[in-house]
């Protein structure tokens, strides 16, 4: 896969607007009370089926496929519930890891009861990953989330085994979900770089530190990141065939389709426009600029309406200003988008201006900018959710 380098972002003085699961597993055992002839079911799972959402809960966009649970986008992954019989217990995970050339590795983040535990590096091909855990005896939730973007890597979870305990049917209610649509900023491109002179690497890209993951975690929501380095809402400086978010918004990896109607989100955040801005500023004629702006508005409206079709009550937040300033013409374009959508969904579309620091790799936002803007977005979401 050819690498697409992003420049990203949005900015400007724009204070536009106001803001299937399956049934019970056959592998669940039954216990018979010695004092009763009635059978009582236990939630213990003797053989984990990674495609059964009662055994393994998908996080973000996933597909149950022959051979396992497939996911690719940043923050996509899975959760399971384990009752440990010993304070020290472990998981054995089997993956098929696909990584685009020239990269040699990708990373996953592991959480125990909501707290980050460790980051694991995976190479290409079959990968057996051992995760050692320590916790008081009882029921615990383990989450595994992908740190890198789907443009460069994907994972197929093939199996899970537990040592020192047992998996149980998932009983914790599913969190509400925010779907984020973005470019390399939302991927966490270069967020861990020590200098903006560094270029892209899988090791310095980590969605755990993005404004999106931070904001969702702050308000107790699940974050689903449809983010792709170099992507534009309509016009990109990196491709000549018009490839844009409208080509990937309804996929799990940029290609395989995802059933949006079956997986509605509770809110949407769009942080796109930087790559459009880069391309727009290279256009010379008035005709080219007018055509580009019209396509920008058309695609923005189409994306928002496609999302609201899955949940007409969901709020939509448009973010900008985290890397470069958006050309005033595109700002006016977003205002036109707001006026169009607001007619049918009054009050549901709001905007939030971010601040950037350009301290990450290739001048992307650094860790501090993501933290500060993630907190600002969380406070904004609290007022509209």
mmCIF file of C-alpha atoms in Angstrom:
data_model
loop_
_atom_site.group_PDB
_atom_site.id
_atom_site.type_symbol
_atom_site.label_atom_id
_atom_site.label_comp_id
_atom_site.label_asym_id
_atom_site.label_seq_id
_atom_site.Cartn_x
_atom_site.Cartn_y
_atom_site.Cartn_z
ATOM 1 C CA UNK A 1 0.000 0.000 0.000
ATOM 2 C CA UNK A 2 1.417 3.313 -0.985
ATOM 3 C CA UNK A 3 1.912 5.608 1.986
ATOM 4 C CA UNK A 4 -0.051 8.820 2.017
ATOM 5 C CA UNK A 5 1.575 11.554 4.051
ATOM 6 C CA UNK A 6 -0.763 13.987 5.799
ATOM 7 C CA UNK A 7 -0.267 17.658 6.446
ATOM 8 C CA UNK A 8 -3.560 18.282 8.014
ATOM 9 C CA UNK A 9 -5.841 20.468 9.643
ATOM 10 C CA UNK A 10 -8.048 23.223 10.245
ATOM 11 C CA UNK A 11 -7.955 26.561 11.733
ATOM 12 C CA UNK A 12 -9.192 30.077 11.376
ATOM 13 C CA UNK A 13 -11.227 32.655 12.993
ATOM 14 C CA UNK A 14 -14.390 30.820 12.616
ATOM 15 C CA UNK A 15 -16.900 31.070 15.342
ATOM 16 C CA UNK A 16 -19.596 29.914 13.027
ATOM 17 C CA UNK A 17 -22.336 28.436 14.890
ATOM 18 C CA UNK A 18 -23.440 27.520 18.252
ATOM 19 C CA UNK A 19 -22.471 25.510 19.103
ATOM 20 C CA UNK A 20 -25.680 -8.406 17.076
ATOM 21 C CA UNK A 21 -24.810 -10.195 19.419
ATOM 22 C CA UNK A 22 -25.482 -13.905 19.392
ATOM 23 C CA UNK A 23 -27.382 -15.957 21.892
ATOM 24 C CA UNK A 24 -25.851 -17.688 24.913
ATOM 25 C CA UNK A 25 -22.805 -19.731 23.992
ATOM 26 C CA UNK A 26 -23.108 -23.477 23.750
ATOM 27 C CA UNK A 27 -19.802 -23.653 25.589
ATOM 28 C CA UNK A 28 -21.254 -22.100 28.738
ATOM 29 C CA UNK A 29 -21.423 -24.816 31.370
ATOM 30 C CA UNK A 30 -24.300 -25.670 33.693
ATOM 31 C CA UNK A 31 -24.105 -26.335 37.399
ATOM 32 C CA UNK A 32 -26.721 -28.381 39.237
ATOM 33 C CA UNK A 33 -27.414 -27.468 42.834
ATOM 34 C CA UNK A 34 -27.213 -30.544 45.083
ATOM 35 C CA UNK A 35 -30.250 -29.289 46.986
ATOM 36 C CA UNK A 36 -32.391 -28.790 43.895
ATOM 37 C CA UNK A 37 -33.220 -30.638 40.721
ATOM 38 C CA UNK A 38 -33.275 -27.329 38.840
ATOM 39 C CA UNK A 39 -30.266 -26.494 36.692
ATOM 40 C CA UNK A 40 -28.626 -23.108 37.205
ATOM 41 C CA UNK A 41 -26.552 -21.571 34.427
ATOM 42 C CA UNK A 42 -23.144 -20.086 35.078
ATOM 43 C CA UNK A 43 -21.601 -17.458 32.837
ATOM 44 C CA UNK A 44 -18.246 -19.214 32.673
ATOM 45 C CA UNK A 45 -16.963 -19.859 29.134
ATOM 46 C CA UNK A 46 -14.962 -23.012 28.561
ATOM 47 C CA UNK A 47 -14.064 -22.249 24.948
ATOM 48 C CA UNK A 48 -13.883 -18.609 23.860
ATOM 49 C CA UNK A 49 -15.447 -17.803 20.488
ATOM 50 C CA UNK A 50 -13.833 -14.520 19.398
ATOM 51 C CA UNK A 51 -16.664 -13.834 16.923
ATOM 52 C CA UNK A 52 -19.386 -14.135 19.589
ATOM 53 C CA UNK A 53 -20.113 -10.703 21.071
ATOM 54 C CA UNK A 54 -21.190 -12.311 24.353
ATOM 55 C CA UNK A 55 -17.693 -13.749 24.679
ATOM 56 C CA UNK A 56 -15.608 -10.971 23.115
ATOM 57 C CA UNK A 57 -17.040 -7.463 22.752
ATOM 58 C CA UNK A 58 -15.849 -5.558 19.665
ATOM 59 C CA UNK A 59 -14.579 -2.017 20.253
ATOM 60 C CA UNK A 60 -14.735 0.469 17.412
ATOM 61 C CA UNK A 61 -15.336 -0.975 13.971
ATOM 62 C CA UNK A 62 -14.809 -4.744 13.718
ATOM 63 C CA UNK A 63 -15.933 -7.562 11.436
ATOM 64 C CA UNK A 64 -16.575 -11.149 12.442
ATOM 65 C CA UNK A 65 -14.928 -13.163 9.665
ATOM 66 C CA UNK A 66 -14.058 -16.758 8.979
ATOM 67 C CA UNK A 67 -11.081 -17.328 11.206
ATOM 68 C CA UNK A 68 -11.626 -14.534 13.701
ATOM 69 C CA UNK A 69 -12.426 -10.919 14.570
ATOM 70 C CA UNK A 70 -10.972 -8.394 12.124
ATOM 71 C CA UNK A 71 -10.183 -4.740 12.883
ATOM 72 C CA UNK A 72 -7.926 -2.046 11.491
ATOM 73 C CA UNK A 73 -8.779 1.529 12.515
ATOM 74 C CA UNK A 74 -7.093 3.270 15.437
ATOM 75 C CA UNK A 75 -8.672 2.399 18.835
ATOM 76 C CA UNK A 76 -10.497 -0.579 17.319
ATOM 77 C CA UNK A 77 -10.160 -3.761 19.329
ATOM 78 C CA UNK A 78 -12.043 -5.893 21.820
ATOM 79 C CA UNK A 79 -12.940 -6.460 25.464
ATOM 80 C CA UNK A 80 -13.587 -9.577 27.501
ATOM 81 C CA UNK A 81 -14.461 -10.348 31.107
ATOM 82 C CA UNK A 82 -12.287 -12.706 33.120
ATOM 83 C CA UNK A 83 -12.671 -14.085 36.631
ATOM 84 C CA UNK A 84 -9.194 -14.817 37.923
ATOM 85 C CA UNK A 85 -8.617 -17.691 40.337
ATOM 86 C CA UNK A 86 -5.173 -16.401 41.220
ATOM 87 C CA UNK A 87 -3.916 -12.839 41.686
ATOM 88 C CA UNK A 88 -1.469 -13.412 38.849
ATOM 89 C CA UNK A 89 -3.104 -14.603 35.630
ATOM 90 C CA UNK A 90 -2.511 -14.260 31.915
ATOM 91 C CA UNK A 91 -3.989 -14.179 28.435
ATOM 92 C CA UNK A 92 -2.631 -15.785 25.298
ATOM 93 C CA UNK A 93 -3.773 -14.039 22.116
ATOM 94 C CA UNK A 94 -3.256 -15.330 18.580
ATOM 95 C CA UNK A 95 -3.292 -12.719 15.800
ATOM 96 C CA UNK A 96 -2.687 -12.540 12.096
ATOM 97 C CA UNK A 97 -0.914 -9.191 11.722
ATOM 98 C CA UNK A 98 -0.893 -7.382 8.382
ATOM 99 C CA UNK A 99 1.478 -4.406 8.012
ATOM 100 C CA UNK A 100 2.018 -2.310 4.898
ATOM 101 C CA UNK A 101 5.530 -2.043 3.516
ATOM 102 C CA UNK A 102 7.979 -0.569 4.482
ATOM 103 C CA UNK A 103 6.858 -0.813 8.113
ATOM 104 C CA UNK A 104 7.849 -3.825 10.197
ATOM 105 C CA UNK A 105 5.710 -3.511 13.315
ATOM 106 C CA UNK A 106 2.502 -2.247 14.840
ATOM 107 C CA UNK A 107 1.306 -1.795 18.413
ATOM 108 C CA UNK A 108 -1.618 -2.626 20.693
ATOM 109 C CA UNK A 109 -2.510 -1.098 24.057
ATOM 110 C CA UNK A 110 -3.751 -3.300 26.922
ATOM 111 C CA UNK A 111 -6.081 -2.149 29.708
ATOM 112 C CA UNK A 112 -7.255 -3.810 32.916
ATOM 113 C CA UNK A 113 -10.473 -2.457 34.453
ATOM 114 C CA UNK A 114 -10.055 0.739 32.460
ATOM 115 C CA UNK A 115 -6.440 1.387 33.476
ATOM 116 C CA UNK A 116 -3.620 1.206 30.932
ATOM 117 C CA UNK A 117 -1.312 -1.750 31.636
ATOM 118 C CA UNK A 118 1.160 -2.059 28.778
ATOM 119 C CA UNK A 119 1.888 -1.541 25.098
ATOM 120 C CA UNK A 120 2.752 -4.568 22.968
ATOM 121 C CA UNK A 121 4.690 -4.608 19.713
ATOM 122 C CA UNK A 122 3.579 -6.982 16.950
ATOM 123 C CA UNK A 123 5.459 -7.957 13.827
ATOM 124 C CA UNK A 124 4.077 -9.216 10.525
ATOM 125 C CA UNK A 125 2.252 -12.499 10.061
ATOM 126 C CA UNK A 126 1.112 -14.906 12.813
ATOM 127 C CA UNK A 127 1.687 -13.401 16.256
ATOM 128 C CA UNK A 128 1.257 -15.092 19.634
ATOM 129 C CA UNK A 129 0.991 -12.449 22.356
ATOM 130 C CA UNK A 130 1.246 -13.219 26.076
ATOM 131 C CA UNK A 131 -0.258 -10.690 28.491
ATOM 132 C CA UNK A 132 0.552 -11.071 32.190
ATOM 133 C CA UNK A 133 -1.885 -9.471 34.633
ATOM 134 C CA UNK A 134 -2.123 -8.952 38.370
ATOM 135 C CA UNK A 135 -5.351 -8.147 40.234
ATOM 136 C CA UNK A 136 -7.379 -9.238 43.291
ATOM 137 C CA UNK A 137 -9.437 -12.342 42.706
ATOM 138 C CA UNK A 138 -12.758 -11.508 41.091
ATOM 139 C CA UNK A 139 -14.316 -10.366 37.819
ATOM 140 C CA UNK A 140 -12.199 -8.050 35.660
ATOM 141 C CA UNK A 141 -12.492 -6.443 32.236
ATOM 142 C CA UNK A 142 -9.544 -6.614 29.836
ATOM 143 C CA UNK A 143 -9.456 -4.373 26.756
ATOM 144 C CA UNK A 144 -7.045 -4.515 23.830
ATOM 145 C CA UNK A 145 -7.006 -1.592 21.390
ATOM 146 C CA UNK A 146 -5.066 -0.959 18.214
ATOM 147 C CA UNK A 147 -2.610 1.962 18.453
ATOM 148 C CA UNK A 148 -1.929 2.458 14.729
ATOM 149 C CA UNK A 149 -4.115 3.513 11.836
ATOM 150 C CA UNK A 150 -5.813 1.161 9.410
ATOM 151 C CA UNK A 151 -4.036 2.675 6.423
ATOM 152 C CA UNK A 152 -0.842 0.886 7.432
ATOM 153 C CA UNK A 153 -1.930 -2.149 9.447
ATOM 154 C CA UNK A 154 -4.753 -4.511 10.413
ATOM 155 C CA UNK A 155 -5.323 -7.404 12.823
ATOM 156 C CA UNK A 156 -7.299 -10.621 12.801
ATOM 157 C CA UNK A 157 -7.861 -11.961 16.324
ATOM 158 C CA UNK A 158 -7.934 -15.728 15.949
ATOM 159 C CA UNK A 159 -8.098 -17.051 19.518
ATOM 160 C CA UNK A 160 -7.862 -16.206 23.235
ATOM 161 C CA UNK A 161 -6.868 -18.498 26.081
ATOM 162 C CA UNK A 162 -6.895 -17.648 29.803
ATOM 163 C CA UNK A 163 -4.479 -19.090 32.359
ATOM 164 C CA UNK A 164 -5.152 -18.684 36.084
ATOM 165 C CA UNK A 165 -8.826 -17.924 35.552
ATOM 166 C CA UNK A 166 -11.676 -18.179 33.068
ATOM 167 C CA UNK A 167 -13.524 -15.929 30.663
ATOM 168 C CA UNK A 168 -17.192 -15.240 31.380
ATOM 169 C CA UNK A 169 -20.108 -14.012 29.332
ATOM 170 C CA UNK A 170 -19.934 -10.215 29.181
ATOM 171 C CA UNK A 171 -22.368 -8.667 31.644
ATOM 172 C CA UNK A 172 -21.100 -5.081 31.773
ATOM 173 C CA UNK A 173 -23.428 -2.777 29.807
ATOM 174 C CA UNK A 174 -21.954 -1.404 26.599
ATOM 175 C CA UNK A 175 -20.763 2.191 26.803
ATOM 176 C CA UNK A 176 -22.271 4.874 24.609
ATOM 177 C CA UNK A 177 -20.120 5.581 21.556
ATOM 178 C CA UNK A 178 -18.650 8.596 19.784
ATOM 179 C CA UNK A 179 -17.574 8.181 16.180
ATOM 180 C CA UNK A 180 -14.657 10.401 15.151
ATOM 181 C CA UNK A 181 -13.891 11.154 11.497
ATOM 182 C CA UNK A 182 -10.437 12.559 10.898
ATOM 183 C CA UNK A 183 -7.091 12.545 9.180
ATOM 184 C CA UNK A 184 -3.614 11.931 10.593
ATOM 185 C CA UNK A 185 -4.246 14.164 13.601
ATOM 186 C CA UNK A 186 -7.041 11.875 14.752
ATOM 187 C CA UNK A 187 -4.757 8.860 14.099
ATOM 188 C CA UNK A 188 -2.188 10.248 16.549
ATOM 189 C CA UNK A 189 0.449 10.664 13.836
ATOM 190 C CA UNK A 190 3.726 11.652 15.505
ATOM 191 C CA UNK A 191 2.155 12.341 18.889
ATOM 192 C CA UNK A 192 5.016 10.598 20.726
ATOM 193 C CA UNK A 193 7.836 12.115 18.656
ATOM 194 C CA UNK A 194 10.546 13.964 20.564
ATOM 195 C CA UNK A 195 10.853 16.609 17.859
ATOM 196 C CA UNK A 196 8.858 17.937 14.898
ATOM 197 C CA UNK A 197 11.936 17.172 12.817
ATOM 198 C CA UNK A 198 11.150 13.477 13.103
ATOM 199 C CA UNK A 199 9.234 11.853 10.290
ATOM 200 C CA UNK A 200 6.476 9.246 10.513
ATOM 201 C CA UNK A 201 6.969 5.961 12.342
ATOM 202 C CA UNK A 202 4.567 3.394 13.751
ATOM 203 C CA UNK A 203 6.303 3.725 17.122
ATOM 204 C CA UNK A 204 5.453 7.437 17.538
ATOM 205 C CA UNK A 205 1.846 7.081 16.333
ATOM 206 C CA UNK A 206 -0.441 6.147 19.232
ATOM 207 C CA UNK A 207 -4.189 6.778 19.268
ATOM 208 C CA UNK A 208 -4.249 6.409 23.055
ATOM 209 C CA UNK A 209 -2.825 9.925 23.307
ATOM 210 C CA UNK A 210 -5.152 11.586 20.793
ATOM 211 C CA UNK A 211 -7.661 14.300 21.621
ATOM 212 C CA UNK A 212 -10.353 11.808 20.522
ATOM 213 C CA UNK A 213 -9.446 9.008 22.940
ATOM 214 C CA UNK A 214 -8.859 11.516 25.741
ATOM 215 C CA UNK A 215 -12.230 13.222 25.281
ATOM 216 C CA UNK A 216 -14.171 9.960 25.030
ATOM 217 C CA UNK A 217 -12.479 8.533 28.107
ATOM 218 C CA UNK A 218 -13.150 11.713 30.082
ATOM 219 C CA UNK A 219 -16.911 11.434 29.552
ATOM 220 C CA UNK A 220 -17.047 7.635 29.795
ATOM 221 C CA UNK A 221 -17.810 6.902 26.127
ATOM 222 C CA UNK A 222 -16.270 4.410 23.709
ATOM 223 C CA UNK A 223 -14.230 6.064 20.939
ATOM 224 C CA UNK A 224 -14.488 4.776 17.367
ATOM 225 C CA UNK A 225 -11.880 6.424 15.126
ATOM 226 C CA UNK A 226 -12.411 6.449 11.372
ATOM 227 C CA UNK A 227 -9.123 8.203 10.718
ATOM 228 C CA UNK A 228 -6.752 7.999 7.802
ATOM 229 C CA UNK A 229 -3.501 9.871 7.176
ATOM 230 C CA UNK A 230 -3.717 12.249 4.221
ATOM 231 C CA UNK A 231 -7.494 11.917 3.863
ATOM 232 C CA UNK A 232 -9.567 14.918 2.837
ATOM 233 C CA UNK A 233 -13.254 15.627 3.011
ATOM 234 C CA UNK A 234 -13.169 16.302 -0.742
ATOM 235 C CA UNK A 235 -9.853 17.410 -2.283
ATOM 236 C CA UNK A 236 -6.425 16.036 -1.374
ATOM 237 C CA UNK A 237 -2.895 17.141 -2.299
ATOM 238 C CA UNK A 238 -1.727 13.517 -2.254
ATOM 239 C CA UNK A 239 -3.974 11.788 -4.815
ATOM 240 C CA UNK A 240 -5.276 12.846 -8.200
ATOM 241 C CA UNK A 241 -8.374 10.644 -8.403
ATOM 242 C CA UNK A 242 -10.504 12.490 -5.840
ATOM 243 C CA UNK A 243 -10.080 9.859 -3.108
ATOM 244 C CA UNK A 244 -11.668 11.244 0.071
ATOM 245 C CA UNK A 245 -13.426 10.399 3.344
ATOM 246 C CA UNK A 246 -16.533 9.655 1.307
ATOM 247 C CA UNK A 247 -14.710 6.593 -0.040
ATOM 248 C CA UNK A 248 -13.916 5.142 3.391
ATOM 249 C CA UNK A 249 -16.455 6.496 5.911
ATOM 250 C CA UNK A 250 -18.556 3.320 5.791
ATOM 251 C CA UNK A 251 -15.711 0.790 6.004
ATOM 252 C CA UNK A 252 -13.720 -1.013 8.695
ATOM 253 C CA UNK A 253 -10.370 -0.474 7.009
ATOM 254 C CA UNK A 254 -10.797 1.758 3.976
ATOM 255 C CA UNK A 255 -12.167 -1.083 1.841
ATOM 256 C CA UNK A 256 -14.345 -3.646 3.653
ATOM 257 C CA UNK A 257 -17.861 -2.330 4.204
ATOM 258 C CA UNK A 258 -19.329 -1.775 7.674
ATOM 259 C CA UNK A 259 -23.039 -1.915 8.543
ATOM 260 C CA UNK A 260 -23.611 1.606 9.885
ATOM 261 C CA UNK A 261 -27.324 1.071 10.519
ATOM 262 C CA UNK A 262 -26.586 -1.926 12.746
ATOM 263 C CA UNK A 263 -24.006 0.018 14.771
ATOM 264 C CA UNK A 264 -25.337 3.563 15.382
ATOM 265 C CA UNK A 265 -23.252 6.007 17.385
ATOM 266 C CA UNK A 266 -24.471 8.411 20.073
ATOM 267 C CA UNK A 267 -22.430 11.394 18.852
ATOM 268 C CA UNK A 268 -20.151 12.352 15.970
ATOM 269 C CA UNK A 269 -17.013 14.476 15.851
ATOM 270 C CA UNK A 270 -15.519 15.583 12.524
ATOM 271 C CA UNK A 271 -11.967 16.922 12.399
ATOM 272 C CA UNK A 272 -11.267 17.194 8.665
ATOM 273 C CA UNK A 273 -10.209 19.909 6.234
ATOM 274 C CA UNK A 274 -6.461 20.366 6.639
ATOM 275 C CA UNK A 275 -5.605 18.310 3.583
ATOM 276 C CA UNK A 276 -8.359 20.046 1.626
ATOM 277 C CA UNK A 277 -6.844 23.327 2.751
ATOM 278 C CA UNK A 278 -3.381 22.357 1.487
ATOM 279 C CA UNK A 279 -4.772 21.436 -1.924
ATOM 280 C CA UNK A 280 -7.092 24.447 -2.110
ATOM 281 C CA UNK A 281 -4.236 26.871 -1.529
ATOM 282 C CA UNK A 282 -2.420 25.513 -4.607
ATOM 283 C CA UNK A 283 -5.321 26.211 -6.961
ATOM 284 C CA UNK A 284 -4.774 29.258 -9.140
ATOM 285 C CA UNK A 285 -7.936 30.011 -11.092
ATOM 286 C CA UNK A 286 -11.212 31.264 -9.677
ATOM 287 C CA UNK A 287 -13.025 28.466 -11.500
ATOM 288 C CA UNK A 288 -10.875 25.785 -9.862
ATOM 289 C CA UNK A 289 -11.383 27.293 -6.445
ATOM 290 C CA UNK A 290 -15.136 27.586 -6.869
ATOM 291 C CA UNK A 291 -15.403 23.975 -8.036
ATOM 292 C CA UNK A 292 -13.242 22.748 -5.137
ATOM 293 C CA UNK A 293 -15.252 24.668 -2.560
ATOM 294 C CA UNK A 294 -18.530 23.336 -3.984
ATOM 295 C CA UNK A 295 -17.252 19.758 -3.740
ATOM 296 C CA UNK A 296 -16.017 20.423 -0.200
ATOM 297 C CA UNK A 297 -19.498 21.579 0.842
ATOM 298 C CA UNK A 298 -21.208 18.716 -0.990
ATOM 299 C CA UNK A 299 -19.062 16.044 0.665
ATOM 300 C CA UNK A 300 -19.332 17.597 4.132
ATOM 301 C CA UNK A 301 -23.117 17.656 3.900
ATOM 302 C CA UNK A 302 -23.215 14.090 2.585
ATOM 303 C CA UNK A 303 -21.016 12.780 5.416
ATOM 304 C CA UNK A 304 -23.047 14.435 8.167
ATOM 305 C CA UNK A 305 -26.369 13.373 6.674
ATOM 306 C CA UNK A 306 -25.139 9.788 6.297
ATOM 307 C CA UNK A 307 -24.215 9.729 9.974
ATOM 308 C CA UNK A 308 -27.447 11.323 11.162
ATOM 309 C CA UNK A 309 -29.401 8.787 9.119
ATOM 310 C CA UNK A 310 -28.160 6.149 11.580
ATOM 311 C CA UNK A 311 -29.063 8.249 14.650
ATOM 312 C CA UNK A 312 -31.134 11.385 13.960
ATOM 313 C CA UNK A 313 -30.781 12.629 17.550
ATOM 314 C CA UNK A 314 -26.982 12.472 17.737
ATOM 315 C CA UNK A 315 -25.072 15.751 18.164
ATOM 316 C CA UNK A 316 -22.325 16.560 15.649
ATOM 317 C CA UNK A 317 -19.230 18.586 16.549
ATOM 318 C CA UNK A 318 -16.995 20.102 13.878
ATOM 319 C CA UNK A 319 -13.448 20.740 15.160
ATOM 320 C CA UNK A 320 -10.740 22.832 13.562
ATOM 321 C CA UNK A 321 -7.520 24.803 14.197
ATOM 322 C CA UNK A 322 -5.287 22.059 15.566
ATOM 323 C CA UNK A 323 -2.502 22.277 12.983
ATOM 324 C CA UNK A 324 -2.905 24.986 10.338
ATOM 325 C CA UNK A 325 -5.355 27.780 9.563
ATOM 326 C CA UNK A 326 -8.242 26.952 7.294
ATOM 327 C CA UNK A 327 -8.637 29.226 4.289
ATOM 328 C CA UNK A 328 -11.536 31.636 4.792
ATOM 329 C CA UNK A 329 -13.232 30.247 1.674
ATOM 330 C CA UNK A 330 -13.422 26.801 3.269
ATOM 331 C CA UNK A 331 -14.608 28.380 6.509
ATOM 332 C CA UNK A 332 -17.470 29.927 4.567
ATOM 333 C CA UNK A 333 -18.029 26.494 3.056
ATOM 334 C CA UNK A 334 -18.438 24.948 6.511
ATOM 335 C CA UNK A 335 -20.860 27.724 7.385
ATOM 336 C CA UNK A 336 -22.897 26.727 4.324
ATOM 337 C CA UNK A 337 -22.815 23.117 5.557
ATOM 338 C CA UNK A 338 -24.110 24.188 8.951
ATOM 339 C CA UNK A 339 -26.957 26.218 7.418
ATOM 340 C CA UNK A 340 -27.996 23.270 5.242
ATOM 341 C CA UNK A 341 -27.976 20.685 8.050
ATOM 342 C CA UNK A 342 -29.434 23.010 10.683
ATOM 343 C CA UNK A 343 -32.649 23.282 8.697
ATOM 344 C CA UNK A 344 -33.464 19.641 9.380
ATOM 345 C CA UNK A 345 -31.493 19.146 12.618
ATOM 346 C CA UNK A 346 -31.688 22.476 14.454
ATOM 347 C CA UNK A 347 -29.157 22.870 17.249
ATOM 348 C CA UNK A 348 -27.410 19.536 16.665
ATOM 349 C CA UNK A 349 -24.366 20.906 14.813
ATOM 350 C CA UNK A 350 -21.777 22.792 16.859
ATOM 351 C CA UNK A 351 -18.183 23.911 16.347
ATOM 352 C CA UNK A 352 -15.114 23.983 18.540
ATOM 353 C CA UNK A 353 -11.873 25.833 17.818
ATOM 354 C CA UNK A 354 -8.738 23.942 18.832
ATOM 355 C CA UNK A 355 -5.214 25.185 19.518
ATOM 356 C CA UNK A 356 -2.161 23.474 18.044
ATOM 357 C CA UNK A 357 1.529 23.272 18.877
ATOM 358 C CA UNK A 358 3.046 21.522 15.785
ATOM 359 C CA UNK A 359 5.519 19.722 18.067
ATOM 360 C CA UNK A 360 4.812 16.200 16.808
ATOM 361 C CA UNK A 361 6.453 14.416 13.892
ATOM 362 C CA UNK A 362 6.377 16.337 10.604
ATOM 363 C CA UNK A 363 4.858 19.309 12.422
ATOM 364 C CA UNK A 364 1.752 17.476 13.615
ATOM 365 C CA UNK A 365 0.224 18.301 17.009
ATOM 366 C CA UNK A 366 2.212 16.949 19.936
ATOM 367 C CA UNK A 367 1.127 15.243 23.120
ATOM 368 C CA UNK A 368 0.361 18.455 25.029
ATOM 369 C CA UNK A 369 -1.878 19.818 22.276
ATOM 370 C CA UNK A 370 -3.823 16.550 22.123
ATOM 371 C CA UNK A 371 -4.270 16.506 25.908
ATOM 372 C CA UNK A 372 -5.425 20.124 26.139
ATOM 373 C CA UNK A 373 -7.780 19.895 23.173
ATOM 374 C CA UNK A 374 -9.122 16.542 24.322
ATOM 375 C CA UNK A 375 -10.095 18.078 27.646
ATOM 376 C CA UNK A 376 -11.709 21.046 25.880
ATOM 377 C CA UNK A 377 -13.691 18.740 23.640
ATOM 378 C CA UNK A 378 -14.804 16.693 26.656
ATOM 379 C CA UNK A 379 -16.104 19.815 28.397
ATOM 380 C CA UNK A 380 -17.931 20.824 25.220
ATOM 381 C CA UNK A 381 -19.474 17.370 24.822
ATOM 382 C CA UNK A 382 -20.713 17.464 28.404
ATOM 383 C CA UNK A 383 -22.819 20.505 27.525
ATOM 384 C CA UNK A 384 -24.531 18.913 24.518
ATOM 385 C CA UNK A 385 -24.891 15.216 25.348
#
